[in-house]
Every structure is written in C-alpha cells, then in structure tokens.
XYZ file of C-alpha atoms in Angstrom:
705
model
C 107.620 165.118 137.288
C 106.937 161.438 137.762
C 104.273 159.745 139.926
C 105.101 159.678 143.535
C 108.212 161.948 142.877
C 108.957 162.771 146.496
C 108.198 159.517 148.400
C 110.163 159.569 151.570
C 113.304 157.578 151.648
C 112.106 155.353 154.533
C 109.381 153.898 152.315
C 111.655 153.205 149.544
C 113.829 151.240 152.046
C 110.843 149.373 153.442
C 109.713 147.982 150.130
C 113.112 147.142 148.730
C 112.716 143.863 146.847
C 116.352 142.980 147.448
C 115.915 143.302 151.274
C 112.638 141.421 151.076
C 114.327 138.537 149.324
C 117.117 138.417 151.893
C 115.325 136.136 154.369
C 112.812 133.356 154.172
C 109.350 133.977 155.756
C 108.777 132.555 159.235
C 106.788 129.406 159.605
C 103.821 131.471 161.014
C 103.689 133.530 157.798
C 100.430 132.659 155.894
C 100.424 129.817 153.382
C 97.997 129.239 150.504
C 97.213 125.657 149.930
C 95.380 124.175 146.936
C 96.242 120.467 146.202
C 97.735 120.193 142.734
C 98.665 123.932 142.559
C 101.648 123.766 144.923
C 104.044 125.614 142.736
C 101.581 128.505 142.094
C 100.725 128.673 145.773
C 104.330 128.906 146.686
C 104.865 131.728 144.257
C 101.912 133.575 145.807
C 103.314 133.243 149.228
C 106.697 134.337 147.906
C 105.145 137.432 146.265
C 103.283 138.216 149.552
C 106.521 137.975 151.552
C 108.306 140.115 149.041
C 105.819 142.976 149.519
C 105.005 142.305 153.211
C 106.240 145.702 154.394
C 102.971 147.564 153.467
C 103.300 150.306 156.097
C 102.805 153.988 155.650
C 100.893 156.814 157.274
C 99.918 158.323 153.858
C 96.196 158.323 153.562
C 96.330 157.371 149.905
C 96.958 153.731 150.751
C 94.555 153.367 153.674
C 92.149 150.984 151.799
C 94.894 148.856 150.424
C 97.765 148.309 152.788
C 95.898 147.558 155.997
C 93.890 145.132 153.808
C 97.068 143.147 153.056
C 98.882 143.346 156.495
C 96.474 143.225 159.355
C 95.362 139.756 158.974
C 98.764 138.222 158.150
C 100.295 136.360 161.136
C 103.957 136.655 161.272
C 105.777 136.100 164.577
C 103.647 137.008 167.555
C 105.757 140.154 167.997
C 105.613 141.097 164.298
C 101.741 140.672 164.169
C 101.424 142.880 167.134
C 103.821 145.597 165.674
C 101.703 145.549 162.516
C 98.517 146.196 164.358
C 100.099 148.840 166.617
C 101.390 150.611 163.658
C 98.001 151.109 161.959
C 96.290 151.661 165.357
C 98.597 154.642 165.738
C 98.179 155.775 162.159
C 94.495 156.195 162.377
C 94.333 157.580 165.854
C 96.984 160.289 165.076
C 95.855 161.119 161.399
C 95.602 164.829 161.053
C 92.093 166.105 160.605
C 91.712 169.939 160.190
C 89.251 172.152 162.045
C 86.790 171.858 159.083
C 86.921 168.117 159.045
C 89.376 167.471 156.040
C 91.608 164.517 156.564
C 95.186 165.122 155.611
C 96.974 163.198 152.858
C 100.189 162.911 154.998
C 102.622 161.944 152.212
C 105.584 164.028 153.175
C 106.402 167.855 153.442
C 105.653 169.371 150.267
C 105.516 172.635 148.545
C 101.799 173.185 148.394
C 98.915 172.815 150.675
C 100.382 171.398 153.809
C 97.626 168.662 154.065
C 97.597 167.846 150.489
C 99.828 165.995 147.933
C 103.339 167.386 147.844
C 103.022 168.793 144.254
C 102.161 170.569 142.070
C 104.670 172.954 143.862
C 104.476 176.707 144.049
C 107.539 176.775 141.698
C 105.748 174.692 139.136
C 102.680 176.897 139.312
C 104.754 180.079 138.842
C 104.176 181.164 142.351
C 106.477 182.569 145.023
C 107.904 181.454 148.209
C 110.139 183.070 150.924
C 112.141 180.827 153.272
C 114.053 182.024 156.404
C 115.098 178.492 157.070
C 115.442 175.420 154.930
C 116.201 173.020 157.761
C 114.347 169.704 157.175
C 113.176 170.880 153.661
C 114.512 167.783 151.820
C 111.959 167.941 149.040
C 112.540 171.700 148.431
C 116.332 171.352 148.514
C 116.391 168.159 146.275
C 114.257 169.742 143.625
C 114.509 173.484 143.962
C 117.641 174.434 145.895
C 116.942 177.571 147.947
C 118.929 179.948 149.999
C 117.373 180.945 153.251
C 116.893 184.693 153.777
C 118.984 186.429 156.404
C 117.764 189.965 156.126
C 114.440 191.806 155.545
C 115.724 193.940 152.615
C 112.693 194.895 150.633
C 110.222 193.836 153.242
C 107.999 196.063 155.404
C 107.945 195.370 159.159
C 105.760 197.433 161.531
C 105.248 197.035 165.314
C 107.897 194.321 165.830
C 111.664 193.981 166.289
C 113.920 191.391 164.508
C 115.568 189.201 167.215
C 117.534 187.073 164.715
C 117.556 184.592 161.876
C 117.838 181.071 163.294
C 119.039 178.507 160.684
C 116.621 175.910 162.199
C 113.414 177.743 162.731
C 113.758 180.992 160.783
C 112.901 184.627 161.376
C 112.377 185.482 165.071
C 110.404 188.601 165.993
C 109.489 190.305 169.281
C 105.921 191.962 168.970
C 106.294 195.479 170.324
C 102.866 197.116 169.466
C 99.250 196.207 169.564
C 99.290 196.211 165.771
C 102.134 194.436 164.027
C 102.604 193.306 160.460
C 105.174 191.945 158.018
C 104.958 192.153 154.275
C 107.273 190.630 151.634
C 108.356 192.735 148.526
C 105.735 193.284 145.782
C 105.270 190.941 142.927
C 102.558 190.046 140.410
C 101.106 186.615 140.178
C 97.516 185.382 139.121
C 95.342 184.594 142.098
C 94.289 181.338 140.325
C 97.565 179.749 140.971
C 97.571 180.733 144.700
C 94.199 179.784 146.139
C 96.012 179.387 149.534
C 98.841 181.258 151.239
C 100.746 178.897 153.355
C 102.747 180.044 156.370
C 104.902 177.906 158.713
C 105.109 179.796 162.016
C 105.048 179.562 165.778
C 104.578 181.828 168.695
C 104.968 182.028 172.504
C 103.339 184.320 174.922
C 100.358 184.782 172.519
C 97.358 185.897 174.392
C 93.942 184.307 173.652
C 92.610 187.603 172.360
C 95.458 187.985 169.779
C 94.290 188.081 166.164
C 96.673 186.733 163.444
C 95.397 187.250 159.914
C 96.657 187.349 156.431
C 95.838 190.400 154.048
C 96.429 190.888 150.476
C 96.398 193.519 147.747
C 95.682 193.191 144.003
C 97.414 194.932 141.189
C 96.341 198.517 141.001
C 95.240 198.800 144.578
C 97.040 201.651 146.357
C 96.571 200.599 149.939
C 95.451 197.686 152.159
C 91.634 197.421 152.222
C 90.066 197.502 155.767
C 88.322 194.321 156.797
C 89.739 192.105 154.088
C 92.125 189.961 156.088
C 91.577 186.229 156.605
C 91.773 185.165 160.182
C 94.261 182.507 161.190
C 94.172 180.050 163.981
C 96.850 180.356 166.841
C 99.832 178.043 166.538
C 100.632 175.654 169.476
C 101.089 177.428 172.708
C 104.447 175.649 173.097
C 106.009 177.773 170.487
C 106.322 174.815 168.137
C 106.087 175.612 164.421
C 102.787 174.859 162.587
C 101.457 175.288 159.092
C 98.629 177.746 158.409
C 96.957 177.231 155.062
C 95.031 180.502 154.615
C 92.082 180.015 152.082
C 92.220 183.380 150.485
C 90.308 182.220 147.488
C 87.180 182.106 149.501
C 86.986 185.801 149.496
C 85.008 186.969 146.421
C 87.337 189.907 145.985
C 90.329 187.511 145.551
C 90.200 187.583 141.715
C 92.836 189.016 139.400
C 96.474 189.792 139.815
C 97.982 189.389 143.267
C 100.448 192.069 144.147
C 101.138 192.090 147.864
C 100.747 189.939 150.962
C 100.721 190.963 154.597
C 100.942 188.850 157.818
C 99.157 190.819 160.516
C 98.969 190.032 164.201
C 96.921 192.321 166.424
C 96.680 192.279 170.240
C 99.865 190.374 170.630
C 102.265 192.910 172.203
C 104.988 191.111 174.174
C 104.719 187.862 172.328
C 107.568 186.212 170.323
C 106.826 185.056 166.866
C 108.920 182.809 164.593
C 108.393 182.593 160.815
C 109.924 179.730 158.754
C 108.392 180.325 155.381
C 105.570 181.915 153.304
C 104.486 180.451 150.001
C 101.681 180.766 147.464
C 100.131 177.215 147.536
C 98.255 175.259 144.958
C 95.212 173.349 146.526
C 96.738 169.802 146.405
C 94.189 168.175 148.729
C 92.681 164.951 147.424
C 88.855 164.416 147.691
C 89.411 160.699 148.681
C 91.203 161.224 151.791
C 88.145 161.317 154.206
C 86.707 158.405 152.262
C 89.886 156.357 152.604
C 90.277 157.190 156.359
C 86.721 155.642 156.860
C 87.613 152.616 154.942
C 91.098 152.122 156.596
C 89.690 152.761 160.175
C 86.995 150.277 159.680
C 89.404 147.699 158.198
C 91.586 148.003 161.214
C 88.674 147.622 163.635
C 87.069 144.634 161.829
C 90.325 142.670 161.799
C 91.335 143.541 165.285
C 88.134 143.910 167.316
C 89.861 146.596 169.153
C 86.897 148.288 170.981
C 89.025 150.831 172.872
C 90.337 152.056 169.460
C 86.686 152.219 168.146
C 85.584 154.261 171.226
C 88.484 156.767 170.578
C 88.160 157.021 166.942
C 84.483 156.569 165.877
C 83.645 160.272 166.299
C 86.469 161.089 163.838
C 85.312 158.357 161.382
C 81.847 159.695 161.444
C 83.010 163.294 161.142
C 85.228 162.399 158.176
C 82.173 160.969 156.309
C 80.006 164.008 157.213
C 82.747 166.329 155.757
C 82.863 164.387 152.565
C 79.137 164.285 152.086
C 78.853 168.023 152.672
C 81.895 169.300 150.902
C 81.229 167.320 147.767
C 77.410 167.848 147.793
C 76.864 164.162 147.728
C 73.284 164.268 148.934
C 72.369 166.666 146.335
C 74.405 165.228 143.416
C 74.617 161.437 144.326
C 78.322 161.529 143.269
C 81.533 163.258 144.289
C 81.614 166.835 142.859
C 84.891 168.476 143.693
C 84.451 172.242 144.241
C 88.152 173.099 144.712
C 90.235 175.563 142.726
C 92.274 173.601 140.091
C 90.101 170.510 140.431
C 87.692 171.284 137.622
C 88.509 168.116 135.748
C 89.725 170.295 132.890
C 93.181 169.607 131.323
C 96.114 171.858 132.220
C 97.387 171.707 128.608
C 95.774 173.805 125.839
C 96.304 173.451 122.082
C 96.001 176.053 119.454
C 94.798 175.566 115.847
C 98.277 174.440 114.628
C 98.987 172.329 117.646
C 100.835 174.897 119.682
C 100.685 173.969 123.322
C 99.946 176.429 126.243
C 100.300 175.349 129.833
C 97.451 176.430 131.978
C 99.075 176.881 135.284
C 96.960 175.916 138.306
C 94.619 173.641 136.209
C 94.266 169.889 136.258
C 95.564 169.290 139.705
C 95.523 165.518 140.735
C 92.890 164.080 142.929
C 94.124 160.543 143.802
C 96.795 157.948 143.181
C 96.807 158.871 139.535
C 98.327 162.194 140.247
C 99.028 163.399 136.798
C 95.483 162.855 135.539
C 92.843 165.754 136.267
C 90.243 163.612 137.910
C 88.047 166.176 139.529
C 84.814 168.028 138.511
C 82.369 165.158 138.827
C 84.950 162.538 139.956
C 84.174 158.869 138.951
C 86.866 157.168 140.869
C 86.124 159.211 144.080
C 82.482 158.236 143.719
C 83.383 154.541 143.486
C 85.390 154.803 146.649
C 82.635 156.796 148.365
C 80.136 154.082 147.433
C 82.332 151.498 149.032
C 83.000 153.672 152.209
C 79.277 154.268 152.705
C 78.604 150.556 152.736
C 81.540 149.883 155.034
C 80.354 152.563 157.417
C 76.814 151.173 157.299
C 78.113 147.753 158.379
C 80.126 149.295 161.156
C 77.223 151.187 162.522
C 75.147 147.966 162.395
C 77.769 145.993 164.343
C 78.023 148.784 166.835
C 74.259 148.796 167.281
C 74.290 145.005 167.764
C 76.904 145.331 170.611
C 75.666 147.785 173.208
C 78.106 146.235 175.658
C 80.969 147.880 173.783
C 79.644 151.197 174.936
C 80.222 153.144 171.753
C 78.958 156.643 171.738
C 75.929 157.168 169.434
C 76.884 160.872 169.003
C 76.901 161.601 165.295
C 75.967 158.130 164.346
C 74.264 157.466 160.996
C 71.496 155.013 160.503
C 72.844 152.038 158.653
C 69.919 151.669 156.348
C 70.003 155.436 155.464
C 73.681 154.959 154.469
C 72.930 151.961 152.351
C 70.071 153.887 150.650
C 72.404 156.662 149.844
C 74.945 154.282 148.367
C 72.206 152.657 146.263
C 71.291 156.154 144.847
C 74.968 156.774 144.156
C 75.238 153.482 142.241
C 72.275 154.529 140.064
C 73.763 158.085 139.431
C 77.236 156.691 138.740
C 75.844 154.439 135.917
C 73.793 157.276 134.491
C 76.706 159.751 134.478
C 79.803 157.797 133.774
C 78.730 154.897 131.607
C 79.527 155.328 127.928
C 77.242 152.940 125.954
C 79.051 153.510 122.599
C 82.199 152.094 123.899
C 80.799 149.917 126.691
C 82.902 151.208 129.630
C 83.078 153.869 132.257
C 84.575 157.241 131.903
C 87.063 158.555 134.549
C 85.442 161.850 135.242
C 83.247 164.745 133.924
C 84.614 168.221 134.012
C 82.759 171.398 134.918
C 81.871 171.886 131.330
C 80.146 168.651 131.151
C 82.753 166.912 129.227
C 83.437 163.183 129.858
C 86.995 161.772 129.757
C 87.667 158.283 128.362
C 91.076 156.901 127.703
C 90.117 153.403 128.414
C 90.756 153.744 132.116
C 90.998 150.068 133.019
C 91.487 150.638 136.697
C 88.335 152.784 136.992
C 86.363 149.858 135.311
C 87.869 146.970 137.264
C 87.454 148.864 140.576
C 83.831 149.705 139.670
C 83.234 146.027 139.247
C 85.201 144.778 142.290
C 83.469 147.323 144.559
C 79.979 146.540 143.247
C 79.009 149.889 141.754
C 78.775 148.411 138.225
C 75.746 146.421 137.270
C 76.174 142.896 136.081
C 75.358 143.826 132.596
C 77.923 146.631 132.593
C 80.483 144.289 134.105
C 80.007 141.780 131.329
C 80.327 144.439 128.708
C 83.618 145.688 130.312
C 85.163 142.343 130.177
C 83.966 141.825 126.535
C 86.265 144.760 125.902
C 89.109 143.741 128.114
C 89.179 140.143 126.760
C 89.119 141.255 123.126
C 85.654 139.991 122.254
C 84.788 143.633 121.519
C 87.159 146.121 119.886
C 86.803 149.771 120.739
C 87.704 151.862 117.675
C 90.324 154.561 118.293
C 92.018 152.627 121.158
C 95.750 152.377 121.015
C 95.669 148.956 122.550
C 93.102 146.369 121.518
C 92.431 142.723 122.085
C 95.169 140.659 123.502
C 97.537 143.624 123.683
C 95.561 145.037 126.687
C 97.383 142.321 128.710
C 100.758 143.021 126.901
C 102.558 143.315 130.315
C 101.380 139.852 131.377
C 101.028 140.534 135.194
C 97.999 142.656 134.557
C 96.097 144.848 132.131
C 97.290 148.180 130.895
C 96.120 151.219 133.098
C 94.841 152.750 129.947
C 94.058 151.624 126.378
C 94.074 154.908 124.513
C 97.030 157.195 124.047
C 96.801 160.394 126.034
C 99.051 163.328 125.096
C 96.624 166.075 125.899
C 94.819 165.769 129.243
C 97.074 166.115 132.235
C 97.946 168.395 135.051
C 100.082 171.276 133.545
C 103.139 169.916 135.268
C 103.209 166.943 132.966
C 103.942 169.152 130.040
C 105.532 166.721 127.541
C 103.735 163.537 127.435
C 104.265 163.124 123.700
C 107.981 162.734 124.509
C 107.398 159.463 126.373
C 106.317 156.490 124.185
C 103.146 154.586 124.603
C 103.532 152.233 127.623
C 106.511 154.185 128.977
C 104.551 155.998 131.612
C 102.347 154.228 134.223
C 99.391 156.347 133.576
C 99.499 156.117 129.830
C 99.546 152.494 128.694
C 101.720 151.256 131.486
C 100.575 149.016 134.321
C 100.645 148.619 138.076
C 101.013 145.188 139.627
C 98.885 145.814 142.677
C 95.774 146.616 140.763
C 95.720 143.292 139.096
C 94.022 142.383 142.358
C 90.891 144.144 141.218
C 91.078 142.485 137.804
C 91.075 139.059 139.626
C 88.232 139.960 142.023
C 86.228 141.370 139.062
C 86.716 138.223 136.978
C 85.550 136.177 139.963
C 82.317 138.206 139.926
C 81.683 138.245 136.158
C 83.020 134.779 135.056
C 83.481 132.780 138.201
C 86.463 131.136 139.922
C 87.918 129.210 136.972
C 88.445 132.395 134.908
C 89.847 134.360 137.905
C 92.270 131.599 138.736
C 93.496 131.434 135.127
C 94.364 135.029 135.409
C 95.989 134.803 138.803
C 97.946 131.692 137.735
C 99.273 133.701 134.753
C 100.544 136.254 137.211
C 102.395 133.508 139.213
C 104.038 132.132 136.094
C 105.249 135.677 135.251
C 106.498 136.167 138.735
C 108.282 132.923 138.661
C 110.233 133.969 135.554
C 111.025 137.248 137.102
C 112.426 135.799 140.261
C 114.430 133.255 138.272
C 116.254 136.046 136.543
C 117.064 137.913 139.832
C 113.989 139.961 140.590
C 112.132 142.919 138.983
C 115.030 145.185 138.443
C 117.336 142.463 136.718
C 114.361 141.157 134.701
C 113.364 144.490 133.307
C 116.893 145.790 132.668
C 116.771 143.717 129.452
C 115.631 145.825 126.474
C 112.187 145.330 125.112
C 110.620 144.184 128.395
C 109.237 147.567 129.573
C 110.624 150.336 131.788
C 110.230 150.270 135.621
C 109.254 153.256 137.649
C 110.209 153.574 141.138
C 112.735 155.402 143.344
C 112.599 158.500 141.132
C 112.747 157.881 137.355
C 109.399 157.831 135.436
C 108.659 154.546 133.841
C 105.754 152.336 132.596
C 105.495 149.628 135.084
C 104.869 150.047 138.911
C 106.038 146.986 140.750
C 108.287 147.945 143.643
C 109.772 150.894 145.623
C 106.779 153.313 146.181
C 104.335 150.804 144.634
C 103.580 149.338 147.907
C 100.024 148.099 146.757
C 101.704 145.156 145.060
C 100.897 143.406 148.372
C 97.254 143.270 147.077
C 97.772 140.588 144.488
C 98.094 137.579 146.938
C 95.006 138.915 148.831
C 92.977 137.354 146.057
C 93.250 134.109 147.840
C 91.739 135.230 151.010
C 89.287 137.896 150.041
C 88.434 136.340 146.625
C 88.521 132.572 146.507
C 87.949 131.955 150.138
C 85.465 134.876 150.344
C 86.735 136.211 153.726
C 85.291 139.486 155.132
C 86.082 140.566 158.643
C 83.291 142.108 160.743
C 84.603 143.306 164.086
C 83.087 140.534 166.008
C 83.955 137.642 163.664
C 84.376 136.609 160.002
C 82.269 136.101 156.996
C 83.145 133.222 154.703
C 81.793 132.647 151.310
C 84.223 130.466 149.372
C 84.299 130.105 145.537
C 86.705 127.401 144.571
C 87.843 126.676 141.056
C 86.485 123.392 139.638
C 89.841 121.789 139.650
C 90.602 122.449 143.335
C 89.483 119.815 145.946
C 90.166 122.346 148.720
C 91.649 125.781 149.564
C 93.268 126.640 152.773
C 94.775 129.911 153.989
C 96.767 129.663 157.231
C 97.759 132.155 159.823
C 94.754 134.290 159.629
C 94.902 136.786 162.692
C 91.209 137.716 163.185
C 90.383 139.752 166.404
C 92.054 137.767 169.145
C 92.392 134.538 167.247
C 94.899 133.040 164.875
C 93.066 130.702 162.592
C 93.682 128.272 159.632
C 90.735 128.541 157.250
C 89.824 125.729 154.859
C 86.974 125.236 152.417
C 85.993 122.112 150.332
C 82.912 121.564 148.364
C 81.579 119.603 151.456
C 82.654 121.581 154.424
C 84.243 124.796 155.863
C 86.893 124.214 158.614
C 88.218 126.611 161.068
C 91.220 125.454 162.972
C 92.385 127.525 165.999
C 96.110 127.993 166.456
C 95.835 130.459 169.235
C 93.048 132.383 170.883
C 92.418 134.957 173.568
C 89.133 133.038 174.390
C 86.785 135.695 173.159
C 83.730 134.576 171.137
C 84.029 134.338 167.431
C 81.059 134.807 165.018
C 81.213 132.902 161.742
C 78.911 134.140 159.058
C 78.545 131.245 156.518
C 76.612 130.546 153.428
C 73.174 128.959 154.280
C 74.313 125.562 152.828
C 76.979 125.376 155.582
C 74.871 126.758 158.316
C 71.566 124.894 158.466
C 70.889 126.053 161.946
C 71.327 129.682 160.961
C 74.124 132.246 160.562
C 76.238 133.632 162.118
C 77.380 130.664 164.167
C 78.864 131.559 167.485
C 81.821 129.647 168.813
C 84.094 130.080 171.753
C 87.347 129.092 170.255
C 89.731 126.596 171.966
C 93.445 126.550 170.811
C 94.095 123.366 168.849
C 90.535 122.642 168.049
C 88.994 122.416 164.547
C 85.479 123.499 163.970
C 83.807 121.750 160.942
C 80.726 123.060 159.289
C 79.604 120.467 156.777
C 77.291 121.083 153.857
C 73.672 120.629 154.774
C 70.585 120.147 152.855
C 69.515 123.442 151.473
C-alpha cells in the first residue's frame, strides 16, 4: 500500500505535468520580479504554472492548496472559477452530527468520513455487498461479486423485493419489528470499531427506529437494549452511509460473532441496502483544524462576507469539536482518543526478529498516512496552534466590522484563543522537544513513548508556524545544515539535502514503526519511500520559510535558488518523469507505484514552493479587509515585485524596495483596502486605508522611525 493509493483519477489528470507544460501561462498570471535574478524568477513562475491546478475537495489539502491558488490572477474567468471552486468546497464540506469534519478523499473501505484505508480487508474484517456499482476502489483492489441471494442470512418482518445491480438489496417492511442478519463469523472487535452500512429508505415514519445490534462469541442470543441507534437516511430514498460507533459500548470487547440490522416501527416502508462492512476508524484528527484554516484563508483572500455569514457557525463548531474531542483545554495538545490511533506501531517483533502484524493498530492520522501519528500527536498540535491563531484573527476582524452583520453565536474571544495557543506552544515544547538530539519528536504514544526518526517535516513546520522557540529553531538548523551530527541517524550532514530540491522527510531509517498495512518496509531501500528517507517537493516551502525566520532572507534565498537550478535541469531533460527515469537519481511516487520522491500526480502541494516569494520574502498576509505586508529582501536584491495578486475585490502588483512599498492597482471593485505595513513605512499609523483606483500606484516611502 503506497501513500495516496486511491487518489481519484480526476486529480491525477488535473496535476499531470505533461498537460501543464502544454501551454504557456497567460499574461495575467503572476510574475516574480527581482532585478538580477531573472532566470530564477522565470523558473519559479514556470514551477507555479506547472502546478497551478491545486484543486480538490479533500480536507487534507485545505491549508495548502487555497494558499497557492486563491490569490493568483489568471484570466478574469479563471480567477473567478478558482474562487468559486473553494467557496463551494467549504460551504459543502460534510460535517457529521457530532461536529467531525469529513476527509472527503474518495469512496473508501473504512469509515465513510475517514481516509480510504486501511480497508476492512486489510484489517481482516468482513464486508457484504449487494451492489458494486460505483465502487471503483473496491473493484480495483479487492474484486468482489455482489450478492444476489440471502442464503445463510436471517430476515424477519420483511420481504425481498429484488436485487438491484445499482443500489442493492430491496426490502419491503411488513412488520413493526424487522431485522436482517448476515451469517455468523468470528472477528476481534478491535479491528471493527465501526460497522458501516450504506442504505436508503422511503416511507419511513419519524417514529421508526433503525439500529444495529451485535453478539459476541459465546452469546446464545441477542441481548435486549444493546442496539446502537442509527439516524434516518434521506427521506428521498437516496443511499447514505451510516457509521455505527459500536466500540463506544463498554460491552463491545472480545470476539465479534454476529451483526443484526434492526428497524422497528417502519411497517410499510421500503428499505434499500447496498453494503455492510466492519470498518477501521480512519478519521484524521486534523480535518476540523484544516477546515478552519482553509475557510479562513478563503475569506481572507476574497473578502466574501456572504460566505462568512453562511459558514462562520460551521467554522466555530469545527473548532469546538476539536477542542473537546482531543481534550485540548485539559492537555494543551492534541490527544487522539480513537481506536487504532494510540500512536503505537502496528508491527511487533519477537526476540529473534520474527514479525507479527497487529491488525487495527497504527492507523494514520494525516498526510503521512503510513506513520502512526496519534496518541499525543505532535503534528496535529502544530496545526491546531496555527488554527487557533488564525481563528483569533478572524474573530478580531469580525468584531472590527459590525457592518458585516456576522452572527456572534458561538464566537470565541480572540484573546482567549491566543492565550490557549500560547499555552499549547509551551506544552508542545515540554512534550515533544528532545534535548539530547536537538529536535522535535513526531508523537507520543499512550504508553508515554516518544517517536523520533528525524522527522524533518515536523521540525520545519513547527518553525514555520511559530510553535518552536527561537533557540529550538536554531538548534534544529544546526542539525539540518550539518553543524551538529545526530548519532544513529542514517542521513547526516550534507546528505540530508541529498535530493537537492529539499531535505529528506526523515533522517533515520524506519523499518519497525508503521501502520500494520505497511508490513514489509525493510524490503524498500532507504530513500525509496517518501516517508522513509524520501522527500516531498511541496514541503520545501516550509524549509524556505523557516530559514527566513532563523537565518534571514539571504540564507532562505540561497536554498530557494538551489531549487530553481534543480528545476531548470529537470525541465531541460523533459520534466520529472523523464529526468528521474535515469538510474541513480531516485524513484518517483505518484499515480500508483510507491517511490521515494513526491513531485507530481497526487502531490498537489508542490504548488507551495513558489509561494515563498509572496508569503515569505514579500511578507504578505491577507486579512479579510486588506493585506499585511512585511517584506524581507535578500541583500543583493534592489527590489522584489509580485504581480497579479487578487486580494478581495482588487488585482494588485506589489513591490518592495529598501526605500518604499508600492501597490499598483490593475483592477478594482472600488471597495476600501486596508494595508498593514511595518512602522517604518507607515509613519502616520497602520493600517493605512485607501480607496483604490484602477491604474494608480500607491507609494509608501520609508520614514524616520
């Protein structure tokens, strides 16, 4: 099983580098301009254009793809399409009745709102399908024949009306108490914390009571009162998933032997059942956090007040769920309580090295879906810290604009959110910092064990998002730049940047700590898997931003320029696939096969790298009613300009020199624009309020500070 095994075909098409190279960018597409660095700037624009199609409704990418797409002016129609896409994504994102925000990758074989795998087949579970229509992931990986009879099943109080190849088993409910039970089996309850049904009904009365019951091995009969209630499906008869949390019952422990789908008070209704499976809890603890971050990013770039009115309650609710579900106010970090998310490995080794797979253990929690982040989750804590500060800024902007008429229901005090974030920063350092090796661990399992494989991405994101202290950040870069060697690491010194376009994802060989589905990591050489010594292009963005914080713009630019030189060589040889087809250069992952380097296909976050120019060196931060600019130029640059910045209702060219900040207005809807500038460029106070006029340049010269 490789990372992103089942990414839907449409996404693979959208990010195809061959297609992206087929046409030149339109004139309106952003340019990066730094006199004397024209070749490198051109390469960055080319890289941006190559990965411009950063569009998916999967929550995993919420903080990254809108970050790289919403501001980029294309054609007027293209810019509007991009904004419309993410507006719809955030307004339509599924949130369950408890408040959990769905992953929405694609139809999988586990929890319907979770990551598509580990599948019930990989867990050693069971599933029954009455229709396989639309089940591409199932049929591609686990070909299955749909059932066309109820041989071995028990049906009471209902009549079979047929087996429809599109929707499955069709039943007419004939009695006030009806039930359907598949044949008996034996499976550990641990591998089946949820039972997932896909079903529909018509003519279901409000008082009808659908539920799921079970029996354990050794129980002779169904136990009264044990059934877990289920919500009604849509009244239209449309099929819907029901993820039944059987694990929450204290008696659900041992060997599962029978299941029973019950529906009382439904006489006269019609019921359709497409499938029943035992399901791993593949939810990610970062989805609510990412939804907050992505929704705020959309609003901050667009200034779309109607969107905010419609979505703000969902954003606030998503944060409330995360704070409660992960006991954030109690722990001051993200503690994942879910079955299979303990942070323990799914691989066990005996005294002679014999390996045992622990089915159900080590389930993924984020982008790095083979690694058992969980327990006390360091990466999720970093993202939560960022989300709290983003939400605090959003609440502050809302409070400053009563004319927007945004509901205060469920609002949090901005200062209280910032205070909580500060407490989390302290606890993060106390919990995950490893002073002996001078870097952050990835997570701590429920036994209190910290895991360290030289997780470069954890450390660079901790610095970029500001949860690391300045001293910790310098210590991390002493390690990454080879001034300090960590004993026991597989990769040390200059080899950490072996792949040139960025650091390795990890620096210590890992053949023992994974989700159980990744059962033979020792069979793949070091650097041959993205999550074990490989690298992901997009996350070089956090390396550049972190270097900007730690060492300043000259060091950050030296790293980014190295990336542009690598990219130039790659393009000269025909692109990623042609370049890495030559032996010894590394193996590409993407589009199915596992590999060590993530550049194209499902690695849509590659769009992040050129964002270093806007968010890093130019220091741009959108704020819903304007922009913050805090430029940091390398010493050799007389100026830096980024053109085609679509902020709220304006298209702007932004330029910084040591002596002034300039904002040129290409187009505007006439709405006011607030510009938050460093004090040295705003002697009369910041933010400066301007009413933009098309064709006009607003210049803010350096004053006496």
